[in-house]
Amino acid sequence: MLILSIRSLAMAADGFQFAFTPQVEAETAPVWEKVRLHVTPMEWRAQAPLIARINQLKAERDAVILAHNYMTPEIFHGVGDYVGDSLGLAKAAAVSKASVIVQAGVHFMAETSKVLSPEKTVLIPDLRAGCSLAASITGADLRLIKQRYPGVPVVTYVNTTAEVKAETDICCTSANAVQVVEEAARLWGTDRVILIPDEFLARNVARQTEVRIIAWQGRCEVHERFSAADIAEVRAAYPGAEVLAHPECPPDVVAAADFTGSTAAMNAYVLTRKPRRVVLITECSMADNVAADAPDTEFLRPCNLCPHMKRITLENIYETLLHGRYEVTVDADVAARARLAVQRMIDLPRPETPTRYDLVKARHHVDVELI
């Protein structure tokens, strides 16, 4: 399908010839070296001209591309100017001098970039690129929760809409959730904190802290599908393989894994420890992208695809840059209140190390209060 589409793009109004010329081959050679184990030569001959033209258009449009860890390798390594997790990308956008931000990720990420960079134009290649977790709760839901628990601070995962962040006291990421929960409890003088919307992240945080957690029943459709049985099958088939999981996974998966942490923490684990064999219990493209920087590690792939992330392609990134679509806007009042919640988190001192959810200190019989 990509090759057929590129044939039609060859007649695009901008006049660029989408052909795998020697010049295109030379320009994209460093990218090919990174992705060649994950992209076939036939695919590459179709992708390389798009990569070359996208990189030209970025300069022409004064734009940068934020590529999330779950983007496919040709996007992540081929056109991403800033790569990483959702908050890291938004913070990178805020300090970038570019006037246009293209979010190669999902809609809540584009909103977060707009919240932190209100003066910049933020574009997303497909408005349908949503998130089951962000869609699980609304600002109206959160206002009702706050009425039910007056005086209890609200900690909100960054995987939420700007509307929800605007009703929040402080945001968190999976890397610092335990730190933020404990800081919120200290600042508000309470032993209870509302942590929304991911139920499994909340349960995994609860096992690492004395603070009592009130949780919402939101879930990531990618991570909730993993089970401890999946890990048992991997261990039986590949003895000695190290298993790394994301804290949006169910607690029984965390208990069965060797390491559980944010996408950034998993990436650091692989690059630092250099395991011989590893399994990343998260979205599929994460393994491909880390593998490009860890050639000595064998990556096993019992992974799940995010259908929303996969709506972002080289083709619609090209169309976005060419036509300036689709712009993401956030109401000024909502953005101001959401920015306060995000900024409170940013202003916290960075934890010495990102939270590990698999540590022996975890108290394995702690429950949460589900709303």
mmCIF file of C-alpha atoms in Angstrom:
data_model
loop_
_atom_site.group_PDB
_atom_site.id
_atom_site.type_symbol
_atom_site.label_atom_id
_atom_site.label_comp_id
_atom_site.label_asym_id
_atom_site.label_seq_id
_atom_site.Cartn_x
_atom_site.Cartn_y
_atom_site.Cartn_z
ATOM 1 C CA MET A 1 0.000 0.000 0.000
ATOM 2 C CA LEU A 2 2.831 2.418 0.831
ATOM 3 C CA ILE A 3 4.453 1.860 -2.573
ATOM 4 C CA LEU A 4 1.184 2.492 -4.425
ATOM 5 C CA SER A 5 0.622 5.664 -2.416
ATOM 6 C CA ILE A 6 4.089 6.938 -3.212
ATOM 7 C CA ARG A 7 3.421 6.487 -6.916
ATOM 8 C CA SER A 8 0.547 8.927 -6.514
ATOM 9 C CA LEU A 9 2.697 11.218 -4.397
ATOM 10 C CA ALA A 10 5.173 11.368 -7.251
ATOM 11 C CA MET A 11 2.689 13.651 -8.939
ATOM 12 C CA ALA A 12 2.329 15.870 -5.849
ATOM 13 C CA ALA A 13 1.881 19.599 -6.264
ATOM 14 C CA ASP A 14 5.174 20.454 -4.579
ATOM 15 C CA GLY A 15 7.023 19.003 -7.575
ATOM 16 C CA PHE A 16 9.254 16.623 -5.614
ATOM 17 C CA GLN A 17 10.026 13.415 -7.471
ATOM 18 C CA PHE A 18 9.457 10.498 -5.112
ATOM 19 C CA ALA A 19 12.133 8.245 -6.544
ATOM 20 C CA PHE A 20 14.925 6.305 -4.877
ATOM 21 C CA THR A 21 17.679 8.271 -6.572
ATOM 22 C CA PRO A 22 21.389 8.066 -5.726
ATOM 23 C CA GLN A 23 21.014 11.436 -3.986
ATOM 24 C CA VAL A 24 18.141 10.185 -1.828
ATOM 25 C CA GLU A 25 20.058 7.007 -1.091
ATOM 26 C CA ALA A 26 23.081 9.025 0.076
ATOM 27 C CA GLU A 27 21.012 11.440 2.173
ATOM 28 C CA THR A 28 19.178 8.662 3.987
ATOM 29 C CA ALA A 29 22.085 6.195 4.327
ATOM 30 C CA PRO A 30 22.635 6.886 8.060
ATOM 31 C CA VAL A 31 18.960 6.168 8.760
ATOM 32 C CA TRP A 32 19.054 2.978 6.707
ATOM 33 C CA GLU A 33 22.009 1.782 8.745
ATOM 34 C CA LYS A 34 19.870 2.104 11.887
ATOM 35 C CA VAL A 35 16.644 0.567 10.591
ATOM 36 C CA ARG A 36 17.862 -2.039 8.084
ATOM 37 C CA LEU A 37 17.154 -4.944 10.461
ATOM 38 C CA HIS A 38 13.546 -3.781 10.881
ATOM 39 C CA VAL A 39 12.667 -2.526 7.379
ATOM 40 C CA THR A 40 12.938 -4.582 4.182
ATOM 41 C CA PRO A 41 14.910 -3.194 1.221
ATOM 42 C CA MET A 42 11.677 -2.993 -0.812
ATOM 43 C CA GLU A 43 9.999 -0.923 1.913
ATOM 44 C CA TRP A 44 13.068 1.256 2.236
ATOM 45 C CA ARG A 45 13.100 2.184 -1.449
ATOM 46 C CA ALA A 46 9.575 3.522 -0.898
ATOM 47 C CA GLN A 47 10.249 5.172 2.463
ATOM 48 C CA ALA A 48 13.590 6.869 1.787
ATOM 49 C CA PRO A 49 12.251 9.480 -0.699
ATOM 50 C CA LEU A 50 9.538 10.438 1.792
ATOM 51 C CA ILE A 51 12.095 10.755 4.580
ATOM 52 C CA ALA A 52 14.281 12.952 2.389
ATOM 53 C CA ARG A 53 11.385 15.224 1.424
ATOM 54 C CA ILE A 54 10.019 15.453 4.975
ATOM 55 C CA ASN A 55 13.411 16.558 6.235
ATOM 56 C CA GLN A 56 13.539 19.209 3.508
ATOM 57 C CA LEU A 57 10.040 20.441 4.363
ATOM 58 C CA LYS A 58 10.948 20.772 8.042
ATOM 59 C CA ALA A 59 13.594 23.315 7.144
ATOM 60 C CA GLU A 60 11.270 25.122 4.738
ATOM 61 C CA ARG A 61 8.408 25.300 7.276
ATOM 62 C CA ASP A 62 10.536 26.040 10.375
ATOM 63 C CA ALA A 63 9.197 22.842 11.903
ATOM 64 C CA VAL A 64 10.385 20.057 14.163
ATOM 65 C CA ILE A 65 8.919 16.586 14.586
ATOM 66 C CA LEU A 66 8.339 15.023 17.998
ATOM 67 C CA ALA A 67 8.509 11.232 17.628
ATOM 68 C CA HIS A 68 7.219 9.122 20.491
ATOM 69 C CA ASN A 69 8.919 5.858 21.474
ATOM 70 C CA TYR A 70 5.991 3.948 19.946
ATOM 71 C CA MET A 71 6.459 5.325 16.450
ATOM 72 C CA THR A 72 7.682 2.918 13.775
ATOM 73 C CA PRO A 73 11.463 2.925 13.171
ATOM 74 C CA GLU A 74 11.397 4.837 9.868
ATOM 75 C CA ILE A 75 9.588 7.702 11.654
ATOM 76 C CA PHE A 76 11.466 7.489 14.950
ATOM 77 C CA HIS A 77 14.944 7.345 13.414
ATOM 78 C CA GLY A 78 14.187 8.862 10.014
ATOM 79 C CA VAL A 79 12.385 12.150 10.688
ATOM 80 C CA GLY A 80 12.140 12.596 14.475
ATOM 81 C CA ASP A 81 14.023 15.661 15.747
ATOM 82 C CA TYR A 82 13.152 14.891 19.360
ATOM 83 C CA VAL A 83 12.383 11.336 20.450
ATOM 84 C CA GLY A 84 11.242 9.916 23.766
ATOM 85 C CA ASP A 85 8.234 9.755 26.061
ATOM 86 C CA SER A 86 5.267 12.116 25.894
ATOM 87 C CA LEU A 87 6.346 14.615 28.523
ATOM 88 C CA GLY A 88 9.950 14.664 27.351
ATOM 89 C CA LEU A 89 8.740 15.527 23.870
ATOM 90 C CA ALA A 90 6.520 18.358 25.116
ATOM 91 C CA LYS A 91 9.387 19.808 27.148
ATOM 92 C CA ALA A 92 11.661 19.573 24.104
ATOM 93 C CA ALA A 93 9.043 21.404 22.053
ATOM 94 C CA ALA A 94 8.910 24.191 24.639
ATOM 95 C CA VAL A 95 12.634 24.934 24.338
ATOM 96 C CA SER A 96 12.818 24.468 20.570
ATOM 97 C CA LYS A 97 13.170 27.624 18.504
ATOM 98 C CA ALA A 98 10.972 26.182 15.746
ATOM 99 C CA SER A 99 7.622 27.867 15.201
ATOM 100 C CA VAL A 100 5.834 24.671 14.093
ATOM 101 C CA ILE A 101 5.602 21.443 16.087
ATOM 102 C CA VAL A 102 4.484 18.222 14.401
ATOM 103 C CA GLN A 103 3.416 15.546 16.878
ATOM 104 C CA ALA A 104 4.236 12.036 15.692
ATOM 105 C CA GLY A 105 2.200 10.487 18.462
ATOM 106 C CA VAL A 106 -1.356 10.779 19.756
ATOM 107 C CA HIS A 107 -3.686 13.683 20.396
ATOM 108 C CA PHE A 108 -3.131 14.196 24.135
ATOM 109 C CA MET A 109 0.594 14.538 23.425
ATOM 110 C CA ALA A 110 -0.077 17.275 20.878
ATOM 111 C CA GLU A 111 -2.293 19.017 23.435
ATOM 112 C CA THR A 112 0.465 18.856 26.043
ATOM 113 C CA SER A 113 2.876 20.429 23.562
ATOM 114 C CA LYS A 114 0.359 23.206 22.919
ATOM 115 C CA VAL A 115 -0.148 23.737 26.669
ATOM 116 C CA LEU A 116 3.602 24.180 27.187
ATOM 117 C CA SER A 117 4.126 26.115 23.929
ATOM 118 C CA PRO A 118 0.971 28.222 23.431
ATOM 119 C CA GLU A 119 2.697 30.557 20.983
ATOM 120 C CA LYS A 120 3.626 27.762 18.575
ATOM 121 C CA THR A 121 1.585 26.039 15.893
ATOM 122 C CA VAL A 122 1.061 22.404 16.854
ATOM 123 C CA LEU A 123 0.042 19.939 14.147
ATOM 124 C CA ILE A 124 -0.938 16.270 14.257
ATOM 125 C CA PRO A 125 -1.033 14.169 11.074
ATOM 126 C CA ASP A 126 -4.255 12.332 11.980
ATOM 127 C CA LEU A 127 -6.925 13.703 14.319
ATOM 128 C CA ARG A 128 -8.146 10.150 14.948
ATOM 129 C CA ALA A 129 -4.895 9.261 16.732
ATOM 130 C CA GLY A 130 -6.405 9.017 20.192
ATOM 131 C CA CYS A 131 -5.708 7.014 23.357
ATOM 132 C CA SER A 132 -7.942 4.617 25.261
ATOM 133 C CA LEU A 133 -6.471 5.791 28.549
ATOM 134 C CA ALA A 134 -6.960 9.505 27.849
ATOM 135 C CA ALA A 135 -10.493 8.781 26.613
ATOM 136 C CA SER A 136 -11.399 6.923 29.816
ATOM 137 C CA ILE A 137 -11.973 10.088 31.852
ATOM 138 C CA THR A 138 -13.282 13.609 31.227
ATOM 139 C CA GLY A 139 -13.009 16.928 32.994
ATOM 140 C CA ALA A 140 -16.630 16.494 34.147
ATOM 141 C CA ASP A 141 -15.743 13.098 35.654
ATOM 142 C CA LEU A 142 -12.881 14.637 37.566
ATOM 143 C CA ARG A 143 -14.992 17.503 38.885
ATOM 144 C CA LEU A 144 -17.424 14.941 40.341
ATOM 145 C CA ILE A 145 -14.520 13.008 41.888
ATOM 146 C CA LYS A 146 -13.248 16.176 43.568
ATOM 147 C CA GLN A 147 -16.711 16.808 45.002
ATOM 148 C CA ARG A 148 -16.731 13.283 46.428
ATOM 149 C CA TYR A 149 -13.263 13.656 47.972
ATOM 150 C CA PRO A 150 -12.946 17.317 49.012
ATOM 151 C CA GLY A 151 -9.453 18.354 50.031
ATOM 152 C CA VAL A 152 -7.781 15.250 48.586
ATOM 153 C CA PRO A 153 -5.099 16.234 46.046
ATOM 154 C CA VAL A 154 -5.454 15.000 42.473
ATOM 155 C CA VAL A 155 -2.410 13.561 40.728
ATOM 156 C CA THR A 156 -3.007 13.043 37.015
ATOM 157 C CA TYR A 157 -0.942 10.958 34.640
ATOM 158 C CA VAL A 158 0.250 12.941 31.619
ATOM 159 C CA ASN A 159 -1.650 10.485 29.392
ATOM 160 C CA THR A 160 -4.772 12.630 29.705
ATOM 161 C CA THR A 161 -6.491 15.459 27.856
ATOM 162 C CA ALA A 162 -5.781 19.112 28.577
ATOM 163 C CA GLU A 163 -9.328 19.386 29.972
ATOM 164 C CA VAL A 164 -8.496 16.770 32.624
ATOM 165 C CA LYS A 165 -5.106 18.297 33.389
ATOM 166 C CA ALA A 166 -6.895 21.623 33.960
ATOM 167 C CA GLU A 167 -8.830 20.046 36.852
ATOM 168 C CA THR A 168 -5.644 18.584 38.340
ATOM 169 C CA ASP A 169 -3.393 19.645 41.204
ATOM 170 C CA ILE A 170 -0.199 18.112 39.819
ATOM 171 C CA CYS A 171 0.727 15.806 36.933
ATOM 172 C CA CYS A 172 3.019 12.791 36.954
ATOM 173 C CA THR A 173 4.704 10.397 34.566
ATOM 174 C CA SER A 174 5.316 6.693 35.044
ATOM 175 C CA ALA A 175 8.937 7.593 35.848
ATOM 176 C CA ASN A 176 8.093 9.849 38.808
ATOM 177 C CA ALA A 177 4.584 8.791 39.915
ATOM 178 C CA VAL A 178 5.669 7.561 43.347
ATOM 179 C CA GLN A 179 7.643 10.747 44.000
ATOM 180 C CA VAL A 180 4.741 12.969 42.893
ATOM 181 C CA VAL A 181 2.177 11.069 44.968
ATOM 182 C CA GLU A 182 4.308 11.386 48.091
ATOM 183 C CA GLU A 183 5.012 15.066 47.422
ATOM 184 C CA ALA A 184 1.302 15.777 46.903
ATOM 185 C CA ALA A 185 0.437 14.054 50.169
ATOM 186 C CA ARG A 186 3.093 16.115 51.967
ATOM 187 C CA LEU A 187 2.057 19.442 50.453
ATOM 188 C CA TRP A 188 -1.637 18.914 51.095
ATOM 189 C CA GLY A 189 -1.085 17.382 54.536
ATOM 190 C CA THR A 190 -2.989 14.171 53.840
ATOM 191 C CA ASP A 191 -2.449 10.437 53.781
ATOM 192 C CA ARG A 192 -4.654 9.955 50.686
ATOM 193 C CA VAL A 193 -4.110 10.957 47.079
ATOM 194 C CA ILE A 194 -6.301 10.548 44.004
ATOM 195 C CA LEU A 195 -4.209 9.071 41.164
ATOM 196 C CA ILE A 196 -5.937 8.952 37.784
ATOM 197 C CA PRO A 197 -6.717 7.599 35.252
ATOM 198 C CA ASP A 198 -4.682 4.381 34.925
ATOM 199 C CA GLU A 199 -5.858 1.722 37.351
ATOM 200 C CA PHE A 200 -2.794 -0.471 36.948
ATOM 201 C CA LEU A 201 -0.315 2.375 37.343
ATOM 202 C CA ALA A 202 -2.196 3.327 40.526
ATOM 203 C CA ARG A 203 -2.052 -0.236 41.854
ATOM 204 C CA ASN A 204 1.658 -0.486 41.086
ATOM 205 C CA VAL A 205 2.338 2.883 42.761
ATOM 206 C CA ALA A 206 0.343 1.821 45.830
ATOM 207 C CA ARG A 207 2.801 -1.021 46.416
ATOM 208 C CA GLN A 208 5.705 1.432 46.614
ATOM 209 C CA THR A 209 4.351 3.992 49.075
ATOM 210 C CA GLU A 210 2.588 4.391 52.412
ATOM 211 C CA VAL A 211 0.217 6.941 50.870
ATOM 212 C CA ARG A 212 -3.254 5.521 50.289
ATOM 213 C CA ILE A 213 -4.338 5.637 46.644
ATOM 214 C CA ILE A 214 -7.785 6.393 45.264
ATOM 215 C CA ALA A 215 -7.887 5.199 41.635
ATOM 216 C CA TRP A 216 -9.982 5.395 38.492
ATOM 217 C CA GLN A 217 -10.708 2.353 36.315
ATOM 218 C CA GLY A 218 -8.950 3.565 33.175
ATOM 219 C CA ARG A 219 -6.655 1.250 31.260
ATOM 220 C CA CYS A 220 -4.294 1.291 28.297
ATOM 221 C CA GLU A 221 -5.626 -1.093 25.659
ATOM 222 C CA VAL A 222 -2.071 -2.102 24.761
ATOM 223 C CA HIS A 223 -0.726 -2.888 28.221
ATOM 224 C CA GLU A 224 -3.844 -4.370 29.813
ATOM 225 C CA ARG A 225 -3.715 -7.302 27.376
ATOM 226 C CA PHE A 226 -0.457 -8.664 28.790
ATOM 227 C CA SER A 227 -0.601 -11.369 31.448
ATOM 228 C CA ALA A 228 1.757 -13.248 33.753
ATOM 229 C CA ALA A 229 1.094 -16.296 31.557
ATOM 230 C CA ASP A 230 2.671 -14.450 28.623
ATOM 231 C CA ILE A 231 5.850 -13.966 30.640
ATOM 232 C CA ALA A 232 5.842 -17.605 31.769
ATOM 233 C CA GLU A 233 5.651 -18.722 28.128
ATOM 234 C CA VAL A 234 8.578 -16.478 27.184
ATOM 235 C CA ARG A 235 10.703 -17.773 30.052
ATOM 236 C CA ALA A 236 9.939 -21.377 29.096
ATOM 237 C CA ALA A 237 10.818 -20.778 25.455
ATOM 238 C CA TYR A 238 13.845 -18.523 26.075
ATOM 239 C CA PRO A 239 15.556 -19.356 29.388
ATOM 240 C CA GLY A 240 17.708 -16.498 30.624
ATOM 241 C CA ALA A 241 15.866 -13.758 28.722
ATOM 242 C CA GLU A 242 15.350 -10.626 30.825
ATOM 243 C CA VAL A 243 11.781 -9.335 30.954
ATOM 244 C CA LEU A 244 11.093 -5.594 31.157
ATOM 245 C CA ALA A 245 7.534 -4.323 31.663
ATOM 246 C CA HIS A 246 5.749 -0.970 31.664
ATOM 247 C CA PRO A 247 3.867 0.039 34.857
ATOM 248 C CA GLU A 248 0.613 0.376 32.870
ATOM 249 C CA CYS A 249 0.656 -3.449 32.866
ATOM 250 C CA PRO A 250 -1.382 -5.433 35.436
ATOM 251 C CA PRO A 251 0.341 -6.000 38.809
ATOM 252 C CA ASP A 252 0.763 -9.745 38.163
ATOM 253 C CA VAL A 253 2.832 -8.855 35.083
ATOM 254 C CA VAL A 254 4.958 -6.472 37.151
ATOM 255 C CA ALA A 255 5.466 -9.186 39.769
ATOM 256 C CA ALA A 256 6.631 -11.634 37.090
ATOM 257 C CA ALA A 257 8.987 -9.201 35.316
ATOM 258 C CA ASP A 258 12.677 -8.646 36.060
ATOM 259 C CA PHE A 259 12.322 -4.880 35.755
ATOM 260 C CA THR A 260 9.380 -2.507 35.477
ATOM 261 C CA GLY A 261 9.712 1.144 34.604
ATOM 262 C CA SER A 262 8.844 3.910 32.162
ATOM 263 C CA THR A 263 9.778 3.743 28.491
ATOM 264 C CA ALA A 264 12.810 5.912 29.258
ATOM 265 C CA ALA A 265 13.814 3.601 32.112
ATOM 266 C CA MET A 266 13.470 0.512 29.930
ATOM 267 C CA ASN A 267 15.586 2.129 27.249
ATOM 268 C CA ALA A 268 18.257 3.056 29.794
ATOM 269 C CA TYR A 269 18.198 -0.457 31.269
ATOM 270 C CA VAL A 270 18.952 -2.047 27.899
ATOM 271 C CA LEU A 271 21.639 0.442 26.884
ATOM 272 C CA THR A 272 23.357 0.316 30.290
ATOM 273 C CA ARG A 273 23.102 -3.367 31.229
ATOM 274 C CA LYS A 274 23.360 -4.727 27.676
ATOM 275 C CA PRO A 275 21.406 -7.964 28.319
ATOM 276 C CA ARG A 276 22.010 -10.806 25.850
ATOM 277 C CA ARG A 277 18.283 -11.375 25.369
ATOM 278 C CA VAL A 278 15.450 -9.110 26.402
ATOM 279 C CA VAL A 279 11.679 -8.863 26.172
ATOM 280 C CA LEU A 280 9.958 -5.470 26.366
ATOM 281 C CA ILE A 281 6.391 -5.877 27.617
ATOM 282 C CA THR A 282 4.996 -2.777 25.929
ATOM 283 C CA GLU A 283 4.063 -1.466 22.453
ATOM 284 C CA CYS A 284 5.808 -3.269 19.586
ATOM 285 C CA SER A 285 7.705 -0.385 18.016
ATOM 286 C CA MET A 286 9.478 0.390 21.284
ATOM 287 C CA ALA A 287 11.589 -2.758 20.875
ATOM 288 C CA ASP A 288 12.466 -1.930 17.267
ATOM 289 C CA ASN A 289 13.603 1.564 18.215
ATOM 290 C CA VAL A 290 15.718 0.484 21.180
ATOM 291 C CA ALA A 291 17.177 -2.390 19.169
ATOM 292 C CA ALA A 292 18.613 0.054 16.644
ATOM 293 C CA ASP A 293 20.846 1.418 19.421
ATOM 294 C CA ALA A 294 21.566 -1.969 21.035
ATOM 295 C CA PRO A 295 22.864 -4.229 18.251
ATOM 296 C CA ASP A 296 24.375 -6.762 20.669
ATOM 297 C CA THR A 297 21.060 -7.492 22.383
ATOM 298 C CA GLU A 298 18.529 -9.921 20.934
ATOM 299 C CA PHE A 299 14.979 -8.601 21.266
ATOM 300 C CA LEU A 300 12.139 -11.083 21.590
ATOM 301 C CA ARG A 301 8.758 -9.599 20.675
ATOM 302 C CA PRO A 302 5.601 -10.814 22.439
ATOM 303 C CA CYS A 303 4.254 -7.276 22.046
ATOM 304 C CA ASN A 304 0.953 -5.533 21.305
ATOM 305 C CA LEU A 305 0.382 -2.835 18.684
ATOM 306 C CA CYS A 306 -1.256 0.492 19.518
ATOM 307 C CA PRO A 307 -3.781 1.129 16.716
ATOM 308 C CA HIS A 308 -3.800 4.859 17.512
ATOM 309 C CA MET A 309 -0.028 5.299 17.253
ATOM 310 C CA LYS A 310 -0.057 3.398 13.969
ATOM 311 C CA ARG A 311 -2.336 6.028 12.413
ATOM 312 C CA ILE A 312 0.776 8.217 12.121
ATOM 313 C CA THR A 313 2.719 7.410 8.956
ATOM 314 C CA LEU A 314 5.431 8.969 6.838
ATOM 315 C CA GLU A 315 2.786 9.792 4.257
ATOM 316 C CA ASN A 316 0.521 11.781 6.558
ATOM 317 C CA ILE A 317 3.498 13.490 8.190
ATOM 318 C CA TYR A 318 4.468 14.647 4.692
ATOM 319 C CA GLU A 319 0.894 15.843 4.033
ATOM 320 C CA THR A 320 0.869 17.655 7.387
ATOM 321 C CA LEU A 321 4.020 19.589 6.582
ATOM 322 C CA LEU A 322 2.943 20.300 3.023
ATOM 323 C CA HIS A 323 -0.531 21.613 3.896
ATOM 324 C CA GLY A 324 -0.161 22.708 7.546
ATOM 325 C CA ARG A 325 -2.776 20.318 8.882
ATOM 326 C CA TYR A 326 -4.231 19.365 11.344
ATOM 327 C CA GLU A 327 -3.791 22.129 13.917
ATOM 328 C CA VAL A 328 -4.351 21.309 17.583
ATOM 329 C CA THR A 329 -5.724 24.110 19.737
ATOM 330 C CA VAL A 330 -6.518 24.343 23.455
ATOM 331 C CA ASP A 331 -8.813 26.900 25.064
ATOM 332 C CA ALA A 332 -6.666 29.593 26.705
ATOM 333 C CA ASP A 333 -8.209 29.181 30.173
ATOM 334 C CA VAL A 334 -7.948 25.380 30.022
ATOM 335 C CA ALA A 335 -4.353 25.630 28.822
ATOM 336 C CA ALA A 336 -3.380 28.009 31.634
ATOM 337 C CA ARG A 337 -4.777 25.731 34.335
ATOM 338 C CA ALA A 338 -3.337 22.597 32.731
ATOM 339 C CA ARG A 339 0.047 24.307 32.435
ATOM 340 C CA LEU A 340 0.061 24.951 36.185
ATOM 341 C CA ALA A 341 -0.421 21.248 36.930
ATOM 342 C CA VAL A 342 2.304 20.209 34.505
ATOM 343 C CA GLN A 343 4.669 22.933 35.715
ATOM 344 C CA ARG A 344 4.280 21.851 39.337
ATOM 345 C CA MET A 345 5.594 18.454 38.328
ATOM 346 C CA ILE A 346 8.411 19.906 36.221
ATOM 347 C CA ASP A 347 9.496 22.085 39.149
ATOM 348 C CA LEU A 348 9.997 19.064 41.413
ATOM 349 C CA PRO A 349 13.618 17.943 41.739
ATOM 350 C CA ARG A 350 14.326 15.076 39.373
ATOM 351 C CA PRO A 351 14.402 11.716 41.146
ATOM 352 C CA GLU A 352 17.898 10.301 41.381
ATOM 353 C CA THR A 353 16.626 7.287 39.480
ATOM 354 C CA PRO A 354 13.250 6.697 37.802
ATOM 355 C CA THR A 355 10.795 4.652 39.830
ATOM 356 C CA ARG A 356 11.239 0.900 39.703
ATOM 357 C CA TYR A 357 7.966 -0.897 40.336
ATOM 358 C CA ASP A 358 9.456 -4.371 40.748
ATOM 359 C CA LEU A 359 11.663 -3.751 43.780
ATOM 360 C CA VAL A 360 11.706 -6.188 46.663
ATOM 361 C CA LYS A 361 10.409 -3.415 48.943
ATOM 362 C CA ALA A 362 7.047 -3.539 47.109
ATOM 363 C CA ARG A 363 4.264 -4.454 49.506
ATOM 364 C CA HIS A 364 2.354 -7.072 47.542
ATOM 365 C CA HIS A 365 -0.992 -6.939 49.350
ATOM 366 C CA VAL A 366 -1.759 -3.231 49.146
ATOM 367 C CA ASP A 367 -5.029 -2.387 47.458
ATOM 368 C CA VAL A 368 -6.443 0.848 46.114
ATOM 369 C CA GLU A 369 -9.866 2.424 46.512
ATOM 370 C CA LEU A 370 -11.477 2.266 43.087
ATOM 371 C CA ILE A 371 -13.920 5.036 42.219
#
